[in-house]
Coordinates of C-alpha atoms in Angstrom, one line a residue:
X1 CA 13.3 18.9 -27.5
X2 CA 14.4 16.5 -25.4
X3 CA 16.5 13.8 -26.7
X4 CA 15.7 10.1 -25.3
X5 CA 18.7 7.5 -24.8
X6 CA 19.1 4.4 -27.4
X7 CA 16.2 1.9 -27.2
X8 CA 18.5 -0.5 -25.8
X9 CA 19.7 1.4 -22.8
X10 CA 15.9 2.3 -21.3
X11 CA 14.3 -0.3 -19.6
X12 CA 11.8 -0.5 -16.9
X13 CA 8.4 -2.8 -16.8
X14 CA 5.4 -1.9 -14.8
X15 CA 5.0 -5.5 -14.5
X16 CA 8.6 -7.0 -13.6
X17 CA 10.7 -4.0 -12.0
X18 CA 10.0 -3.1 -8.3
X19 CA 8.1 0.1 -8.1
X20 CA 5.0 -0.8 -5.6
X21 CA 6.1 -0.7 -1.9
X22 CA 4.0 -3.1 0.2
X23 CA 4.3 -4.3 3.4
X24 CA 4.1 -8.0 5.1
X25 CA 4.4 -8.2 9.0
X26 CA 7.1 -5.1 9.9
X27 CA 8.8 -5.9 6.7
X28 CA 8.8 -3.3 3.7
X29 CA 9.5 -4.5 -0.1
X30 CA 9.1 -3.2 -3.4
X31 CA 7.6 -5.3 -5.9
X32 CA 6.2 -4.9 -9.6
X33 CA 2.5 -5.5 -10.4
X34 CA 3.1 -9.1 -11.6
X35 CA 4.8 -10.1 -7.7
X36 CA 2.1 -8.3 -6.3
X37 CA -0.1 -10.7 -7.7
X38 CA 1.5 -13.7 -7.3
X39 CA 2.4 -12.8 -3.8
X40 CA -0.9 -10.7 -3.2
X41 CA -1.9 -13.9 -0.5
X42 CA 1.3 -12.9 2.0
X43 CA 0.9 -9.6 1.3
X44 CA -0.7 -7.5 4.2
X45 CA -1.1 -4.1 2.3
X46 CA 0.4 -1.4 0.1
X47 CA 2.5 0.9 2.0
X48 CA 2.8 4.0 -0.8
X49 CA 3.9 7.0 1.1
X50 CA 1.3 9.1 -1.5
X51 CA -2.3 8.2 0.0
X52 CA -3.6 9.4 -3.3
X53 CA -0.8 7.2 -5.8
X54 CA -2.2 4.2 -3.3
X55 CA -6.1 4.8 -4.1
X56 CA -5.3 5.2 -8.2
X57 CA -3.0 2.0 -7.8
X58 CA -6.1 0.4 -5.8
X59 CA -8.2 1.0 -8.9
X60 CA -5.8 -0.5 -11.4
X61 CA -5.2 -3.5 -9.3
X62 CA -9.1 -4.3 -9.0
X63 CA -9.3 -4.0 -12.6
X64 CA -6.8 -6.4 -13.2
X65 CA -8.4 -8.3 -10.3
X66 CA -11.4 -8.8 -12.9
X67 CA -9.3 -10.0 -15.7
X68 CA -7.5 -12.4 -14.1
X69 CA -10.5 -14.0 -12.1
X70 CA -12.9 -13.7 -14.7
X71 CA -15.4 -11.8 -12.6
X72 CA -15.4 -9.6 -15.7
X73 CA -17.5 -10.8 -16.9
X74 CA -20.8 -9.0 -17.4
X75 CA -23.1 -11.8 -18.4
X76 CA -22.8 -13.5 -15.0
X77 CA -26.0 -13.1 -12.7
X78 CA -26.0 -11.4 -9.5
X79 CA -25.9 -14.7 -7.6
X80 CA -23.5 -16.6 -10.4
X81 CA -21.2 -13.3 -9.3
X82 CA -20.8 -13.6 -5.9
X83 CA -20.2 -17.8 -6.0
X84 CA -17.2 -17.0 -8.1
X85 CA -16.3 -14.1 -6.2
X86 CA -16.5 -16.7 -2.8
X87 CA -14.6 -19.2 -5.3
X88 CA -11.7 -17.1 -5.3
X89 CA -11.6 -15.6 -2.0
X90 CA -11.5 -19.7 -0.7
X91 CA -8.7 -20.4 -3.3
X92 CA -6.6 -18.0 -1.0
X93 CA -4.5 -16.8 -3.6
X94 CA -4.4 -15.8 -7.5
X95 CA -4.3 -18.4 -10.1
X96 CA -0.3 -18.3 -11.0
X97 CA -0.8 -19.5 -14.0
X98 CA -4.0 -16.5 -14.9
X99 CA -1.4 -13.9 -13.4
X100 CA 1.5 -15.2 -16.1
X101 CA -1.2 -15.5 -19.0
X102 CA -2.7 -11.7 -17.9
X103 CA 0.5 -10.1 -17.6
X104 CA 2.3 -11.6 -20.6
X105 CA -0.4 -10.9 -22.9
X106 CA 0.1 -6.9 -22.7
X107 CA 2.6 -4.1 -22.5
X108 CA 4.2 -3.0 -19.6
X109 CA 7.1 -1.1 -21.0
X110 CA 7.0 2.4 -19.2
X111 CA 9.8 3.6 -21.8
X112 CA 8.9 1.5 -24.7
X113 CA 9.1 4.1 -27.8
X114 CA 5.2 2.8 -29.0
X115 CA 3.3 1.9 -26.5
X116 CA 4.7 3.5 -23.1
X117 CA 2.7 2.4 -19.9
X118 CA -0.1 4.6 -19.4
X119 CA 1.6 7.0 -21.6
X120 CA 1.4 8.5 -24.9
X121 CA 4.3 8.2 -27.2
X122 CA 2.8 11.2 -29.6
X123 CA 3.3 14.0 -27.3
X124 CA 6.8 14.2 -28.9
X125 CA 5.8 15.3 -32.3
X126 CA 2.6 16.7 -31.2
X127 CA 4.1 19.2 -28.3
X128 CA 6.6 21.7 -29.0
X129 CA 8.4 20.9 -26.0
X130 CA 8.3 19.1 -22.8
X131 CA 7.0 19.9 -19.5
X132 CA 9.6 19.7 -17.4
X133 CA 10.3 17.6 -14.6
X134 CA 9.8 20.0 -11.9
X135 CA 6.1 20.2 -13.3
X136 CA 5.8 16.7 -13.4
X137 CA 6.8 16.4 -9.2
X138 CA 4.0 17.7 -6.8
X139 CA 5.7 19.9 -4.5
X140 CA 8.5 21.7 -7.0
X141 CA 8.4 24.9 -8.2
X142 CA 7.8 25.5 -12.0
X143 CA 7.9 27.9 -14.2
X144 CA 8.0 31.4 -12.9
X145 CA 7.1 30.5 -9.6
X146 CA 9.3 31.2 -6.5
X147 CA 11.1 28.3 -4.9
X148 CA 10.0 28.8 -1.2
X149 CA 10.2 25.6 0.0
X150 CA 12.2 23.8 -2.0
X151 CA 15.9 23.5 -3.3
X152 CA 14.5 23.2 -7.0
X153 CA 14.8 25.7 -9.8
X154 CA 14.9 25.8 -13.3
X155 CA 18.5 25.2 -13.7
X156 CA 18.2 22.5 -10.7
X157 CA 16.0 20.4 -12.0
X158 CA 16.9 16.6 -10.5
X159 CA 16.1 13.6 -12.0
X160 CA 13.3 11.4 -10.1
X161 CA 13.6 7.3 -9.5
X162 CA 11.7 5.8 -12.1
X163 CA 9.6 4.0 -8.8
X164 CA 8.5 6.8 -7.4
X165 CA 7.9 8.7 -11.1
X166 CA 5.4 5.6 -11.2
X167 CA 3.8 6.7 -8.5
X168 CA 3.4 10.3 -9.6
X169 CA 2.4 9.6 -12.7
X170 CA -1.1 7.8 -11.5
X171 CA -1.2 10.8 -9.1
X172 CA -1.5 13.1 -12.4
X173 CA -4.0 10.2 -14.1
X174 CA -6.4 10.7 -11.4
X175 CA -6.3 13.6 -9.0
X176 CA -4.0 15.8 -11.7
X177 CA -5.2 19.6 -12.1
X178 CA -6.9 21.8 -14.3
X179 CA -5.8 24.7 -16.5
X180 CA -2.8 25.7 -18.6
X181 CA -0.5 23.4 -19.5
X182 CA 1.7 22.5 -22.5
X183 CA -0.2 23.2 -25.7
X184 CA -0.7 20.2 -27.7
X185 CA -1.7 20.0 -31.8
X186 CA -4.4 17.5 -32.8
X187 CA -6.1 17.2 -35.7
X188 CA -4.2 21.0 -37.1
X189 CA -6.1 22.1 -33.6
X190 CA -3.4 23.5 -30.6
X191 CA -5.0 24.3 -27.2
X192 CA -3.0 24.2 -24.0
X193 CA -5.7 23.6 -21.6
X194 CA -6.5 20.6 -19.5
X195 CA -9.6 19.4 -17.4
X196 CA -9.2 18.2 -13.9
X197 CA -8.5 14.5 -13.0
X198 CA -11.7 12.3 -12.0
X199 CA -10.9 11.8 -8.6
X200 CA -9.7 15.7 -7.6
X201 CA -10.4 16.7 -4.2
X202 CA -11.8 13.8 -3.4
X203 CA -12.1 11.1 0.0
X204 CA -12.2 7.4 -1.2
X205 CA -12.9 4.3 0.7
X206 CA -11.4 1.0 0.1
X207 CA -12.7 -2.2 1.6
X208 CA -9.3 -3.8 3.3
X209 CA -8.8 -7.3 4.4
X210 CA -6.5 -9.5 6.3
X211 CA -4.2 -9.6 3.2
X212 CA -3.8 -8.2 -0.2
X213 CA -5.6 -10.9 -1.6
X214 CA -8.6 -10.5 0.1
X215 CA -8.3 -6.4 -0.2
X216 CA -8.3 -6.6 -4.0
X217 CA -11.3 -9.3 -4.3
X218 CA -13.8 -7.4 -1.6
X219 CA -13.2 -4.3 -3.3
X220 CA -14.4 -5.8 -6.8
X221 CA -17.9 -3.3 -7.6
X222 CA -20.1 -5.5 -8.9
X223 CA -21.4 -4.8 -12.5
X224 CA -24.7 -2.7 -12.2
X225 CA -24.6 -1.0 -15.7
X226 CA -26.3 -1.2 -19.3
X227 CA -25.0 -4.7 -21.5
X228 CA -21.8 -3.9 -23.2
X229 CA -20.0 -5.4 -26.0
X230 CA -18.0 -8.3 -25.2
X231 CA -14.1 -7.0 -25.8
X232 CA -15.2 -3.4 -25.9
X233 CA -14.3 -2.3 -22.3
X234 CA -10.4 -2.0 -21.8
X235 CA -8.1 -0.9 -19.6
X236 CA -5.4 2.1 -21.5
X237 CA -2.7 -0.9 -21.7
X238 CA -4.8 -3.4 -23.0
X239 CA -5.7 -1.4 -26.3
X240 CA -4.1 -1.3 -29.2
X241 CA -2.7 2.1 -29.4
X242 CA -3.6 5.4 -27.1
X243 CA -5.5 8.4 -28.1
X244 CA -7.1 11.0 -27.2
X245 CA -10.5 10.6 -26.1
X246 CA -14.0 13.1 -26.1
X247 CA -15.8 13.1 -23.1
X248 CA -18.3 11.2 -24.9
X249 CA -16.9 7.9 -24.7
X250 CA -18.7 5.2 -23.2
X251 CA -17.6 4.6 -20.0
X252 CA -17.5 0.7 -19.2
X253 CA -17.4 -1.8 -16.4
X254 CA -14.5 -2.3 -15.1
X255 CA -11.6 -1.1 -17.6
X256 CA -13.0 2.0 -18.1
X257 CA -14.9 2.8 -14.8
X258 CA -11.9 2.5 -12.9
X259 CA -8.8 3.1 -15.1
X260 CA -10.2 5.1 -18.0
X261 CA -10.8 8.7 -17.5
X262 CA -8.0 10.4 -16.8
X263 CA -7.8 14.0 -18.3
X264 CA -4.0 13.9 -18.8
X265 CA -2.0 13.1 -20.9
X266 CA 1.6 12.5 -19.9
X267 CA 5.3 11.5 -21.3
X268 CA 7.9 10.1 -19.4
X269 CA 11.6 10.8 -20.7
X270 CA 14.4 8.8 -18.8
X271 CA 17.4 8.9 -17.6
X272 CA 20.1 6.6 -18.7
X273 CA 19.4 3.1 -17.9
X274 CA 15.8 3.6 -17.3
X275 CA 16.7 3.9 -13.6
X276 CA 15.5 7.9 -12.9
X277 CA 12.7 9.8 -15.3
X278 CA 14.8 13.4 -16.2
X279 CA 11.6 15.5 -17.9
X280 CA 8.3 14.7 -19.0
X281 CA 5.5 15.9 -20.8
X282 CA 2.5 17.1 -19.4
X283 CA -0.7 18.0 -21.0
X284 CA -4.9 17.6 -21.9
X285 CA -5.9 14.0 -23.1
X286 CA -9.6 14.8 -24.0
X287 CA -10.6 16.7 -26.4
X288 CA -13.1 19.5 -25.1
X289 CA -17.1 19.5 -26.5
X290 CA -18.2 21.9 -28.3
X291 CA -20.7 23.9 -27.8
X292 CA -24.6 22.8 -29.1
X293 CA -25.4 25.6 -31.5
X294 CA -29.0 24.7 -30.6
X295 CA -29.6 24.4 -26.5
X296 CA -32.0 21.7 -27.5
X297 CA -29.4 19.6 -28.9
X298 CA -26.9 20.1 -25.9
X299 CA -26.9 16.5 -24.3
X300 CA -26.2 16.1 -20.5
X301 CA -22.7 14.2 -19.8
X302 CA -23.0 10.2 -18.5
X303 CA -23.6 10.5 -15.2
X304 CA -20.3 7.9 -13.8
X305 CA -20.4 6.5 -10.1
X306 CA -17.1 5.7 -8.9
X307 CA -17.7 2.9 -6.4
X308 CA -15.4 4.5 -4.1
X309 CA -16.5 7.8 -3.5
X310 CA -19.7 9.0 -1.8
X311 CA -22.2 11.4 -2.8
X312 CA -25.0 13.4 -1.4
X313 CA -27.7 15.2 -3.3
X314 CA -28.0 18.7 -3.5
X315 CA -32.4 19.2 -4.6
X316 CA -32.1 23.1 -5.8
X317 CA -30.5 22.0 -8.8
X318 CA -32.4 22.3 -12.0
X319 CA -30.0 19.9 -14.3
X320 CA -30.5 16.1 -13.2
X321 CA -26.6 15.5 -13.5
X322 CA -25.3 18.4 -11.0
X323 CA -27.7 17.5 -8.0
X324 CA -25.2 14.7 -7.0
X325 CA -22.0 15.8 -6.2
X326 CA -18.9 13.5 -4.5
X327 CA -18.0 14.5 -0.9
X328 CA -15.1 16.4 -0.9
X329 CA -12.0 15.6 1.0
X330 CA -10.9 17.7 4.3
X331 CA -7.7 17.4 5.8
X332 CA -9.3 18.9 9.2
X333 CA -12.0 16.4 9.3
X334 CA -11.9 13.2 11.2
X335 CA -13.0 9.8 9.4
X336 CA -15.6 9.2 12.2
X337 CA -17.8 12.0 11.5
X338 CA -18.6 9.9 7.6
X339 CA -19.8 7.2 9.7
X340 CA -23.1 7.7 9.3
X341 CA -22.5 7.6 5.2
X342 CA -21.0 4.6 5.9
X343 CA -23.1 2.3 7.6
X344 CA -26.5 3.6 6.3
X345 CA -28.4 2.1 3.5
X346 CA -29.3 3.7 0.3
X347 CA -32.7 5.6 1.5
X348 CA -34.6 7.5 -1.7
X349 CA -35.2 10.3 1.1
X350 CA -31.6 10.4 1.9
X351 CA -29.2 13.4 1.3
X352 CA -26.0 11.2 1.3
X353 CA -24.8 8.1 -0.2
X354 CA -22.2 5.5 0.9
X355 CA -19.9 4.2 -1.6
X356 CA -21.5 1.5 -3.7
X357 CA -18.8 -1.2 -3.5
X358 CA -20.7 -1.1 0.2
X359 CA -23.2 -2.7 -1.9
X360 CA -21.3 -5.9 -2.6
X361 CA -19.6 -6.3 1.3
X362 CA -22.8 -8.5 2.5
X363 CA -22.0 -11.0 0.0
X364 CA -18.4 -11.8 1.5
X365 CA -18.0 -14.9 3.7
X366 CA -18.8 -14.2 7.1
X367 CA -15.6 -14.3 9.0
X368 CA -14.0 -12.0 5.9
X369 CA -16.9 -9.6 6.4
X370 CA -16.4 -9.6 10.7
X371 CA -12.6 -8.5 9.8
X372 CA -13.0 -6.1 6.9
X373 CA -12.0 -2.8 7.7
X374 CA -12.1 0.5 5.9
X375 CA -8.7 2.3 4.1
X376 CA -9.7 5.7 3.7
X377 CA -7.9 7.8 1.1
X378 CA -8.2 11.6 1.0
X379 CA -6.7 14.6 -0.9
X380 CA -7.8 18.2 -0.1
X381 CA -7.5 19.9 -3.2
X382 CA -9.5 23.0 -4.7
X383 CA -11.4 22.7 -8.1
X384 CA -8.2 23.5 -9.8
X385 CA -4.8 24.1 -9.1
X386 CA -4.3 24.2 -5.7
X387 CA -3.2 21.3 -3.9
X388 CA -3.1 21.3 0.0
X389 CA -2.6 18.2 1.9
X390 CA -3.2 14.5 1.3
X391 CA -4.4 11.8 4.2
X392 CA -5.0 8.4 5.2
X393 CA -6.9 6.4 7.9
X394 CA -8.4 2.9 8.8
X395 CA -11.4 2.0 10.6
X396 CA -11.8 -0.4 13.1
X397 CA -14.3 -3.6 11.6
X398 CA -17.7 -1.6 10.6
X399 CA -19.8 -3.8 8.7
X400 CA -21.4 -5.0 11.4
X401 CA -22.6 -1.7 12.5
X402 CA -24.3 -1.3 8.9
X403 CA -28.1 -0.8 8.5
X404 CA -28.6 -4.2 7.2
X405 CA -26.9 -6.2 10.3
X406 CA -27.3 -3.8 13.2
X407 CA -30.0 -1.3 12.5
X408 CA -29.5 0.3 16.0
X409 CA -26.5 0.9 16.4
X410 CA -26.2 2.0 12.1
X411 CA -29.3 4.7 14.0
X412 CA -26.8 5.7 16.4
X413 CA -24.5 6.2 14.9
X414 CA -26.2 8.4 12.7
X415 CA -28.1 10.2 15.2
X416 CA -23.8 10.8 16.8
X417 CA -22.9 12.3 13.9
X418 CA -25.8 14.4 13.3
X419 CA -25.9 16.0 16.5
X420 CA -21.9 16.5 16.8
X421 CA -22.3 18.6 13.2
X422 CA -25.5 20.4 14.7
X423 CA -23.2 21.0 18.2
X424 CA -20.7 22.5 15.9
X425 CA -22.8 24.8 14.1
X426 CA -23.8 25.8 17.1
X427 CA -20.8 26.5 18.8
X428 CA -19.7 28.9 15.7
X429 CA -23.1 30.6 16.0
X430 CA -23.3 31.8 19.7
X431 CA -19.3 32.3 19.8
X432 CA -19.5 34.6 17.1
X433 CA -22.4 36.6 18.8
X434 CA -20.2 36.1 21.9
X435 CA -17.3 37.9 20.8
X436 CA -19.1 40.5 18.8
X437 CA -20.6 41.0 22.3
X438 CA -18.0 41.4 24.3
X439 CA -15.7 43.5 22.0
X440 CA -18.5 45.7 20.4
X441 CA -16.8 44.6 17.2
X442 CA -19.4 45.0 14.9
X443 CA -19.6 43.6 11.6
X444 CA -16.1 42.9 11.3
X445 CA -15.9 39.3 9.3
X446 CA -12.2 39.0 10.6
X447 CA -12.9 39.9 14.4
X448 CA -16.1 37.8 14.5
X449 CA -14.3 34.5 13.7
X450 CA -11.3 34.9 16.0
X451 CA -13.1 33.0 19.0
X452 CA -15.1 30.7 16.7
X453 CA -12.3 29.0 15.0
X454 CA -10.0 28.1 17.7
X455 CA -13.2 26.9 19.8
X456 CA -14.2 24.6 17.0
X457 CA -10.6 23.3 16.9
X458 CA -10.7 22.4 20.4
X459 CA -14.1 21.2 19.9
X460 CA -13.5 18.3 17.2
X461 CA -11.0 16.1 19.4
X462 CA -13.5 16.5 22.5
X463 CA -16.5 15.4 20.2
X464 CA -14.9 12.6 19.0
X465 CA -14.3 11.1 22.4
X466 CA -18.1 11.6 23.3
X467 CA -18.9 9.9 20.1
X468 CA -17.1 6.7 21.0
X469 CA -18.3 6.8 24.3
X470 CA -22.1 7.7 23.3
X471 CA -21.8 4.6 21.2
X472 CA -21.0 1.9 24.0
X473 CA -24.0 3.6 26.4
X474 CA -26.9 3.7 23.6
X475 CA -29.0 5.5 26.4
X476 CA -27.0 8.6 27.2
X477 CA -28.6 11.9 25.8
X478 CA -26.2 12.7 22.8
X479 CA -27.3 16.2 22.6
X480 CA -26.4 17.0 26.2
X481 CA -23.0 15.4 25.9
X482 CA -22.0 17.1 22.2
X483 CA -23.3 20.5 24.3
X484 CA -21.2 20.1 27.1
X485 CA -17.8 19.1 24.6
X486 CA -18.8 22.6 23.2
X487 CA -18.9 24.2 26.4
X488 CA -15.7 22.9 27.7
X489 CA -13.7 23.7 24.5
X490 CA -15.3 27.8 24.4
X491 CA -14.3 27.7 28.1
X492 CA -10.8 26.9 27.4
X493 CA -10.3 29.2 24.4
X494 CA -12.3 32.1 26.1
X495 CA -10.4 31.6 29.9
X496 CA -7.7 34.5 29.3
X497 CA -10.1 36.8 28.2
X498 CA -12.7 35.8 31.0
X499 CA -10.5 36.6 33.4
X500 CA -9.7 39.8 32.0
X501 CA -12.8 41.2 31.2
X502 CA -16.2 40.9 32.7
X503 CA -18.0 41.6 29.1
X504 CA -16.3 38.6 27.6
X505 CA -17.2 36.3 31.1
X506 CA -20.9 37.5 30.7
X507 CA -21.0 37.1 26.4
X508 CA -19.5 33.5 27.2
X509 CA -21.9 32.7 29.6
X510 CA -24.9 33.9 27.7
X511 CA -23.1 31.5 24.8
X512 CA -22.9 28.4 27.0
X513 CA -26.5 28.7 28.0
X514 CA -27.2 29.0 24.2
X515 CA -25.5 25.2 23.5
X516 CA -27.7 23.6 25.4
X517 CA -31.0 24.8 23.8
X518 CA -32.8 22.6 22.0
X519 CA -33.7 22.7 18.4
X520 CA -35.5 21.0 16.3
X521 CA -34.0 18.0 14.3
X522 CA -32.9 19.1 11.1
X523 CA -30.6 17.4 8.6
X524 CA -27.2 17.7 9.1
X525 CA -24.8 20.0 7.6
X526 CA -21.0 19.1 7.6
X527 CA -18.9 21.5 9.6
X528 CA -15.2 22.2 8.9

């Protein structure tokens, strides 16, 4: 088992040591969470190389947002909410003197022996033995598994900067994966199996202003829940000792909503000093339900809207908590083509859902609300283990293109969007056929797609550029324009073969003439 250096040689606070990189103007700093929010006000943004270690950080900052504002506070009215909220966006910066109180008041030690920063210190006596630190970093091979890309073995495991194990660390807390992992003993109970963070595979949009200040206070969700106990929703650092949690646990506004769900439970062990994290522990945090010996006594779990994420509904489902489902993230797909998510309001007949801190953007003063942009956060992950490629994008100032300030253009935009997916479905359709046509290939699934994938790569970019321009003439016919960026990109893919053979100019042709049939409008079904 891993031994840890004396007490007195690890040191490193959440709070007080730089771990956060941020940026102001073309200058790059680290700072800890206390500078961030002192200095939040001349702060443009956080510039964390790991789009998903920003989005988790962007949850525990909001959180602590509501402590130190006191727009925690779940009693306020809707209207009460929103003065304060304006309150504190005119003050221009945090309280100093709140920040000092907040920050003083808990523990931020990420080493401390009994209450490590979102940590928990009984994974030594209640694991066998650690994880390793090669488990711990995304990226390394662990294990049995081959070292393809990377130096890293199990006799070369290297020590990670305590700053950037920070970082990982909320990467595990909310997008971590599911399966085996280190078995862990509770209660006389070992199991070595682990659920899937709360935000896996998932594409999450943050309101972002002119500074951090104004970034952290716009994307505040408003409370919208049940009446909870005063004192009973808290953040993991703010209680009084960690512990593993059933899924049952009431899931409260804002502590728990934003920073209290992980599935993972996780031990850091440093180096010496505190300066570099040299293994770590890695297993389940939540217990796992056990099975209703009577289906009638089976409850459904709390159905938990992250304010970041959007959803869309999927009818066929019998069980009221599976027909909403979070959009999942997609390294191939453009921001733009969620536009219509975005800007459209909640509609009962709707088969998406925008995020609801969307909800709360109206409220904002009116030159914030001009200015706010959109940070989006995306990591393309399957269900389980298999992670494949992390992005990040911002919009251009939207909010004035939403349903409730611009209906028109919010309808044109969504009528864009659906007719670029439709345009794409399309495309693959009479492509396939196309090929199949001109090779007499057929059932083959491999040959059938070779024409249909590359023409829906060169398709996307092409779209995109009609959209944008579809946008700033409101009269153009979108369908014809979507239909001819289709045509182009299957010419291009198709022009060797064309050339070549006269099948493959006819099947094309015969395809082309197929893009610009029309079909009657349907709802639209996103398209990789």
């Amino acid at each position: 088992m891993p031994q840890l250096p004396p007490p007195a040689l690890v040191a490193f606070s959440a709070a007080d040591d730089p771990w956060i990189d941020t940026r102001t103007g073309p200058h790059y700093s680290q700072r800890g969470l206390r500078d961030l929010f002192l200095n939040a006000h001349i702060i443009d943004d956080l510039a964390l190389t790991h789009p998903p270690a920003a989005s988790a950080l962007l949850r525990i900052a909001i959180a602590i947002t509501a402590r130190i504002t006191g727009l925690d506070d779940a009693e306020l009215t809707a209207s009460q909410w929103n003065a304060l909220r304006r309150t504190r966006l005119e003050r221009g910066r945090f309280d100093p003197d709140a920040v000092h109180a907040y920050f003083d008041r808990h523990a931020w030690g990420v080493f401390d022996l009994a209450r490590p920063w979102l940590q928990e210190p009984a994974l030594r006596t209640q694991c066998d033995h650690s994880s390793g630190i090669n488990a711990f970093v995304p990226g390394r091979p662990a294990g049995n598994n081959l070292a393809w890309f990377s130096p890293h073995g199990h006799h070369t495991a290297e020590p990670v900067p305590t700053a950037e194990a920070l970082q990982i660390l909320l990467i595990h807390h909310y997008y971590g994966r599911s399966g085996q992992c280190t078995p862990r003993t509770v209660d006389g109970i070992t199991t070595g199996a682990k659920n899937s963070g709360p935000l896996r595979s998932s594409v999450s949009f943050h309101p972002l202003g002119r500074t951090l200040h104004e970034t952290l206070l716009a994307g505040l969700p408003a409370f919208t829940g049940d009446e909870q106990l005063p004192g009973a929703d808290a953040c993991p650092w703010e209680e009084a000792a960690p512990s593993p949690q059933t899924p049952s646990s009431l899931v409260t506004w804002p502590g728990r909503l934003l920073t209290g769900q992980s599935q993972h439970a996780i031990l850091l062990i440093p180096g010496s000093g505190g300066s570099t994290v040299t293994d770590a522990y890695l297993t389940w945090a939540t217990k796992e339900p056990k099975e209703a010996e009577d289906a009638e006594e089976a409850k459904e779990p709390e159905i938990i809207t992250d304010p970041y994420l959007s959803y869309r509904f999927i009818t066929e489902r019998k069980s009221v908590t599976r027909r909403r489902t979070k959009n999942r993230a997609d390294a191939s797909r453009a921001w733009w083509r969620e536009l219509d998510t975005l800007v459209l309001a909640p509609d009962e007949h709707g088969t998406y859902v925008r995020p609801a801190v969307f909800d709360t953007l109206n409220d904002l003063p009116e030159d914030l609300r001009r200015r706010l942009r959109i940070r989006v956060h995306g990591f393309d992950q399957d269900g389980q283990a298999v992670d494949r490629q992390w992005y990040t994008a911002i919009t251009p100032p939207l909010l004035n293109w939403t349903q409730e300030h611009d209906p028109a253009k919010a309808q044109r935009i969504a009528e864009c969007c659906r007719e670029a997916e439709q345009t794409a479905q399309r495309l693959a359709t009479v492509t396939k056929k196309a090929w199949k046509t001109a090779t007499h290939s057929g059932t083959s699934k491999t040959s059938t797609i070779t024409w249909a994938n590359k023409a829906l790569a060169w398709y996307w970019p092409k779209a995109e550029t009609v959209f944008w321009r579809l946008l700033a003439e409101p009269e153009a016919d979108a369908p014809t324009a979507f239909a001819a960026a289709a045509a182009k990109a299957l010419r291009e893919v198709t022009e060797t073969a064309r050339i070549r053979h006269n099948s493959a100019a006819h099947a094309v042709a015969l395809a082309i003439t197929g893009l610009y049939r029309r079909r009657r409008p349907s709802a639209p079904r996103k398209t990789s």
